[in-house]
Short mmCIF file of N, CA and C in Angstrom, two decimals:
data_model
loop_
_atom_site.label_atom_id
_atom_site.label_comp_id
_atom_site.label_asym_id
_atom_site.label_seq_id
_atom_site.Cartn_x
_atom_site.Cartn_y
_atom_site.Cartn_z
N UNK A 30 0.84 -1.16 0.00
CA UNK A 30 0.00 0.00 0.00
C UNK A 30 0.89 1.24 0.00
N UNK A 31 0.48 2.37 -1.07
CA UNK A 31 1.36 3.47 -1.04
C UNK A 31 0.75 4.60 -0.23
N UNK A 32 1.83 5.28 0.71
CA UNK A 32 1.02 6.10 1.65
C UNK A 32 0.71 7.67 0.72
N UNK A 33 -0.11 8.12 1.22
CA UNK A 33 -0.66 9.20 -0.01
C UNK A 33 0.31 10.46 0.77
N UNK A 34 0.75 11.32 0.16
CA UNK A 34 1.23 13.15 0.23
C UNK A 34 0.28 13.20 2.04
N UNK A 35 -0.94 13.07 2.03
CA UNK A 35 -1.06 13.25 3.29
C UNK A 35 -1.30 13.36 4.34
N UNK A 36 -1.17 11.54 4.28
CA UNK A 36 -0.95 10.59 5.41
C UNK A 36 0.98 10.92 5.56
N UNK A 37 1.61 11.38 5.18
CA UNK A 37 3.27 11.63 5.27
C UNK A 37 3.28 13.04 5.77
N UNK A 38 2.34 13.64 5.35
CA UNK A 38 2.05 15.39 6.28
C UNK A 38 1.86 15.24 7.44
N UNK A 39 0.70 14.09 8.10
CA UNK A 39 0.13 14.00 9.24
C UNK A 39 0.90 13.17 10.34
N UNK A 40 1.73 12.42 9.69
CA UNK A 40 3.14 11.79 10.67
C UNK A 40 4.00 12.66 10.40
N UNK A 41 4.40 13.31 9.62
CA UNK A 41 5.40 14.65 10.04
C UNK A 41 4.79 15.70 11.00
N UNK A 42 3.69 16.14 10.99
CA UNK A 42 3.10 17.03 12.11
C UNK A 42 3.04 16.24 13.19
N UNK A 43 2.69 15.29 13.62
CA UNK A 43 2.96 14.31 14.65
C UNK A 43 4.05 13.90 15.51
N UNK A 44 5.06 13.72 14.40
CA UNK A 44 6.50 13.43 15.44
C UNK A 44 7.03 14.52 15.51
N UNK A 45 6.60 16.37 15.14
CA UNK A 45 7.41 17.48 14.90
C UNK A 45 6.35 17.90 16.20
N UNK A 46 5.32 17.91 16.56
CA UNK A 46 4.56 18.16 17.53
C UNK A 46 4.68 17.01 19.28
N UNK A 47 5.17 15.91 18.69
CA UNK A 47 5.42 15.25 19.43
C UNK A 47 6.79 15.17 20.28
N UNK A 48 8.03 15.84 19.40
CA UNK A 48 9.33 16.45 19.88
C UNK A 48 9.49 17.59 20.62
N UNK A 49 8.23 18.48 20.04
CA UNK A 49 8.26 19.91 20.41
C UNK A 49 8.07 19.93 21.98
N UNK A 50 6.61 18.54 22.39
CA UNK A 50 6.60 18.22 23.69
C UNK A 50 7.36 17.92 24.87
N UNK A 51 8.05 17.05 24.08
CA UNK A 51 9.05 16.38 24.61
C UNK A 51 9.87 17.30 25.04
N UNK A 52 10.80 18.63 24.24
CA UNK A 52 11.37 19.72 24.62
C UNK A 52 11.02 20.43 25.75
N UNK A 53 10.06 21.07 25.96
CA UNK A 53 9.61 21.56 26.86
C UNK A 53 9.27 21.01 28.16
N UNK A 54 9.44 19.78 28.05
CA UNK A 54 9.05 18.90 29.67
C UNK A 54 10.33 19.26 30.70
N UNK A 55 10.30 19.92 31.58
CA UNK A 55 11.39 19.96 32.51
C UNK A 55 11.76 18.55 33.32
N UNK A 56 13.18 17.68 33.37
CA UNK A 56 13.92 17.23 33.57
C UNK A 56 13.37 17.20 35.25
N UNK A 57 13.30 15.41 35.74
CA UNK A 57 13.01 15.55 36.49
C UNK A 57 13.97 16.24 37.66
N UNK A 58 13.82 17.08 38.91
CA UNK A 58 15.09 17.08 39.45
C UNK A 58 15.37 18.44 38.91
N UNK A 59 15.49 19.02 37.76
CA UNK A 59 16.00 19.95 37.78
C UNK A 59 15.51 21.43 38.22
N UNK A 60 14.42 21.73 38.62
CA UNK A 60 14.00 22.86 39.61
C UNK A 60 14.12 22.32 40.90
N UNK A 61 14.74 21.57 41.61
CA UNK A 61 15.05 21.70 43.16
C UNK A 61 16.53 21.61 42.85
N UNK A 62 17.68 21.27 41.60
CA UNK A 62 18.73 21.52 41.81
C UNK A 62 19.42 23.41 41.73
N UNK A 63 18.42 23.67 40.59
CA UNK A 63 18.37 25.06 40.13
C UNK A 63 18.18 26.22 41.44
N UNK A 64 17.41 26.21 42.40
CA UNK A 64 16.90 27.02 43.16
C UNK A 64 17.76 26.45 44.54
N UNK A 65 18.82 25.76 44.31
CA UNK A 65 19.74 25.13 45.62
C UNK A 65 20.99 25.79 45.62
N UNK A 66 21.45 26.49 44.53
CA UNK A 66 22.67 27.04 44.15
C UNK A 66 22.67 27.93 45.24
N UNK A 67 24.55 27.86 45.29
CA UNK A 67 24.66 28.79 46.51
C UNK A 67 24.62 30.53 46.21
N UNK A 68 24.28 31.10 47.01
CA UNK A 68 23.46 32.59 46.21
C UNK A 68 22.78 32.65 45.63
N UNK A 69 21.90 31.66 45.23
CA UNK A 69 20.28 32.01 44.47
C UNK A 69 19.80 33.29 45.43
N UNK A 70 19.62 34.24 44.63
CA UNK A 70 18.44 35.38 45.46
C UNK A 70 16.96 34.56 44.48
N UNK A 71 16.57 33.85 44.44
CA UNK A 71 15.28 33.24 43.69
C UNK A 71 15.00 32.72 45.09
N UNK A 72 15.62 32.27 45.73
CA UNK A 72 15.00 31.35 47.20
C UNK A 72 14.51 32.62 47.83
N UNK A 73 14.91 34.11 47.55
CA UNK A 73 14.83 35.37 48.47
C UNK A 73 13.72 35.24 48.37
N UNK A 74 12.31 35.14 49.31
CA UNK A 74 10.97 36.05 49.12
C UNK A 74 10.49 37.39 49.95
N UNK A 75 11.28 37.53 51.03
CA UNK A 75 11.30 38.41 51.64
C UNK A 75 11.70 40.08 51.55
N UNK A 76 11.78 39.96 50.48
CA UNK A 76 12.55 41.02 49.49
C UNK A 76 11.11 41.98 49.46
N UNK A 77 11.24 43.88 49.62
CA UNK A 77 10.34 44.23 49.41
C UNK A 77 11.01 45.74 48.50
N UNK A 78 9.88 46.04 47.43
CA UNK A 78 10.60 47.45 47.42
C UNK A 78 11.03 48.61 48.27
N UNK A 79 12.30 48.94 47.79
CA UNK A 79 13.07 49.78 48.91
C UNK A 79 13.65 49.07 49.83
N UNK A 80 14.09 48.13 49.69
CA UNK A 80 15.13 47.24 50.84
C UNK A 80 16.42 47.12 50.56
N UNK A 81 17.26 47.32 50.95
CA UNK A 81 18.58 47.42 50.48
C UNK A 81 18.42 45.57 49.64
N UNK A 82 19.73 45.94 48.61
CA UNK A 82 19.78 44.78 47.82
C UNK A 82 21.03 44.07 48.53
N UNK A 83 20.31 42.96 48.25
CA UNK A 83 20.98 41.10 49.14
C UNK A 83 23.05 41.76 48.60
N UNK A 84 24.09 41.84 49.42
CA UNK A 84 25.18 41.67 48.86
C UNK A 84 25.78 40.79 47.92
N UNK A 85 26.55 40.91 47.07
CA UNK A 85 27.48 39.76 46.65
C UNK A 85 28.13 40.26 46.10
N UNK A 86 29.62 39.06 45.48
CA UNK A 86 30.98 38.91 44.80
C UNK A 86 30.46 38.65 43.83
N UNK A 87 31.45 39.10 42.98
CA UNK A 87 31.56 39.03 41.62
C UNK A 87 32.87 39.53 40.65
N UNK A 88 33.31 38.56 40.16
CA UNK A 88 35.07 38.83 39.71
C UNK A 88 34.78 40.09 38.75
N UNK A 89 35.34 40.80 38.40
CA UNK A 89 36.00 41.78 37.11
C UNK A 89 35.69 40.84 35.71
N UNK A 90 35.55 41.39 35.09
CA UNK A 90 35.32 40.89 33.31
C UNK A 90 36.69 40.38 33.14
N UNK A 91 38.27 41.58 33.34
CA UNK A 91 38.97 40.49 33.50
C UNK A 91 39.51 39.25 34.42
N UNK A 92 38.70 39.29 35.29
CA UNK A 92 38.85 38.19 36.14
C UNK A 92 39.96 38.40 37.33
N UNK A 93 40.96 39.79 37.45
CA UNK A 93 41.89 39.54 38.12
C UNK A 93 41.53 39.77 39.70
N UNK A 94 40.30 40.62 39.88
CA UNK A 94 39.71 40.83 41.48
C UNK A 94 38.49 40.72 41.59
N UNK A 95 38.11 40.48 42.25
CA UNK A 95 36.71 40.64 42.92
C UNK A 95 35.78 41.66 43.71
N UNK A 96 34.81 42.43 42.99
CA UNK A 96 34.22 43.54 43.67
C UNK A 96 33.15 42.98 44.35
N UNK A 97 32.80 43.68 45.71
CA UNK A 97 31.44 43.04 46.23
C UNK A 97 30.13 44.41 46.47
N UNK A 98 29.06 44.17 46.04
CA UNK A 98 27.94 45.17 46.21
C UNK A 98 27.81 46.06 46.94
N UNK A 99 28.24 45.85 48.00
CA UNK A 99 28.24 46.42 49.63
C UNK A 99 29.43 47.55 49.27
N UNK A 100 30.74 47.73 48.62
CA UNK A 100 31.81 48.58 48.79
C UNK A 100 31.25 50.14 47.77
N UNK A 101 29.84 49.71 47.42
CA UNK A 101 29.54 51.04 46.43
C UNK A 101 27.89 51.76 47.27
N UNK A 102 28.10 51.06 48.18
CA UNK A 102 27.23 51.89 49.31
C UNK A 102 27.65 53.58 49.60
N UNK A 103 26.80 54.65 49.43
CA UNK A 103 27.37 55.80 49.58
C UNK A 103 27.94 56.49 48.67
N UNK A 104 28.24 55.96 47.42
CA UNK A 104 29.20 56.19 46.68
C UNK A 104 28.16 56.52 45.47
N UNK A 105 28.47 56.62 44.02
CA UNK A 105 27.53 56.74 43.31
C UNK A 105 26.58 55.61 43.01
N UNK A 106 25.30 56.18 42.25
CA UNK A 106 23.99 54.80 41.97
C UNK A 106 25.14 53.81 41.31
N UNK A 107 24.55 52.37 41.73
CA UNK A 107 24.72 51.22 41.11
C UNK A 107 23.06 50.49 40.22
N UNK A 108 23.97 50.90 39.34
CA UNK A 108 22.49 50.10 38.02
C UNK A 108 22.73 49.35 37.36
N UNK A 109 21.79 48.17 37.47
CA UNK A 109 22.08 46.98 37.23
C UNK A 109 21.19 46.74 36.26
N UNK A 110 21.61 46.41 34.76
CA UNK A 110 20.55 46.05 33.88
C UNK A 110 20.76 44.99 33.59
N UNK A 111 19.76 44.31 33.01
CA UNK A 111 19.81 42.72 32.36
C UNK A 111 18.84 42.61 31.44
N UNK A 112 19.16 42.10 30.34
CA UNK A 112 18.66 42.21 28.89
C UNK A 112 19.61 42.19 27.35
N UNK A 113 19.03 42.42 26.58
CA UNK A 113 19.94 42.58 25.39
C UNK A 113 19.14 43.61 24.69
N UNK A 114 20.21 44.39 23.39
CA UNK A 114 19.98 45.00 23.02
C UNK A 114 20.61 45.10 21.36
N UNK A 115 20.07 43.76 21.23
CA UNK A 115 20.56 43.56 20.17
C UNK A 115 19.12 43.30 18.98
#
């Protein structure tokens, strides 16, 4: 029996819909390893506007020191963006 144009459409939408599923299923395990990292501010809920922001380290772009949040207290705004702009 020859399969027709489309009965071969309807198993290609099938296993391309059926992968797509598959993609999107999160890994068991992996949101309680994700939210365990040390310094997650995601575990923070206590956080309100206007609260000073949680400290942390963080090396230089070139990597040779480490600045921490807390040493630009007083000093000028620290603004922190995240995004692209491309």
């Amino acid at each position: 029996m020859k399969p027709t144009p489309l009965a071969l459409v309807a198993i290609g939408l099938a296993v391309t819909a059926a992968l797509a599923l598959a993609q999107q299923q999160p890994r068991p395990g992996a949101q309680q390893k994700a939210g365990k990292r040390a310094g997650d501010l995601r575990t923070q809920t206590n956080l309100r506007v206007g609260d000073t922001a949680p400290d942390f380290k963080l090396k230089t772009k070139e990597g040779d020191r480490e600045v921490q949040l807390a040493s630009f207290r007083g000093k000028k705004p620290v603004v922190l963006v995240f995004g692209s702009y491309t």
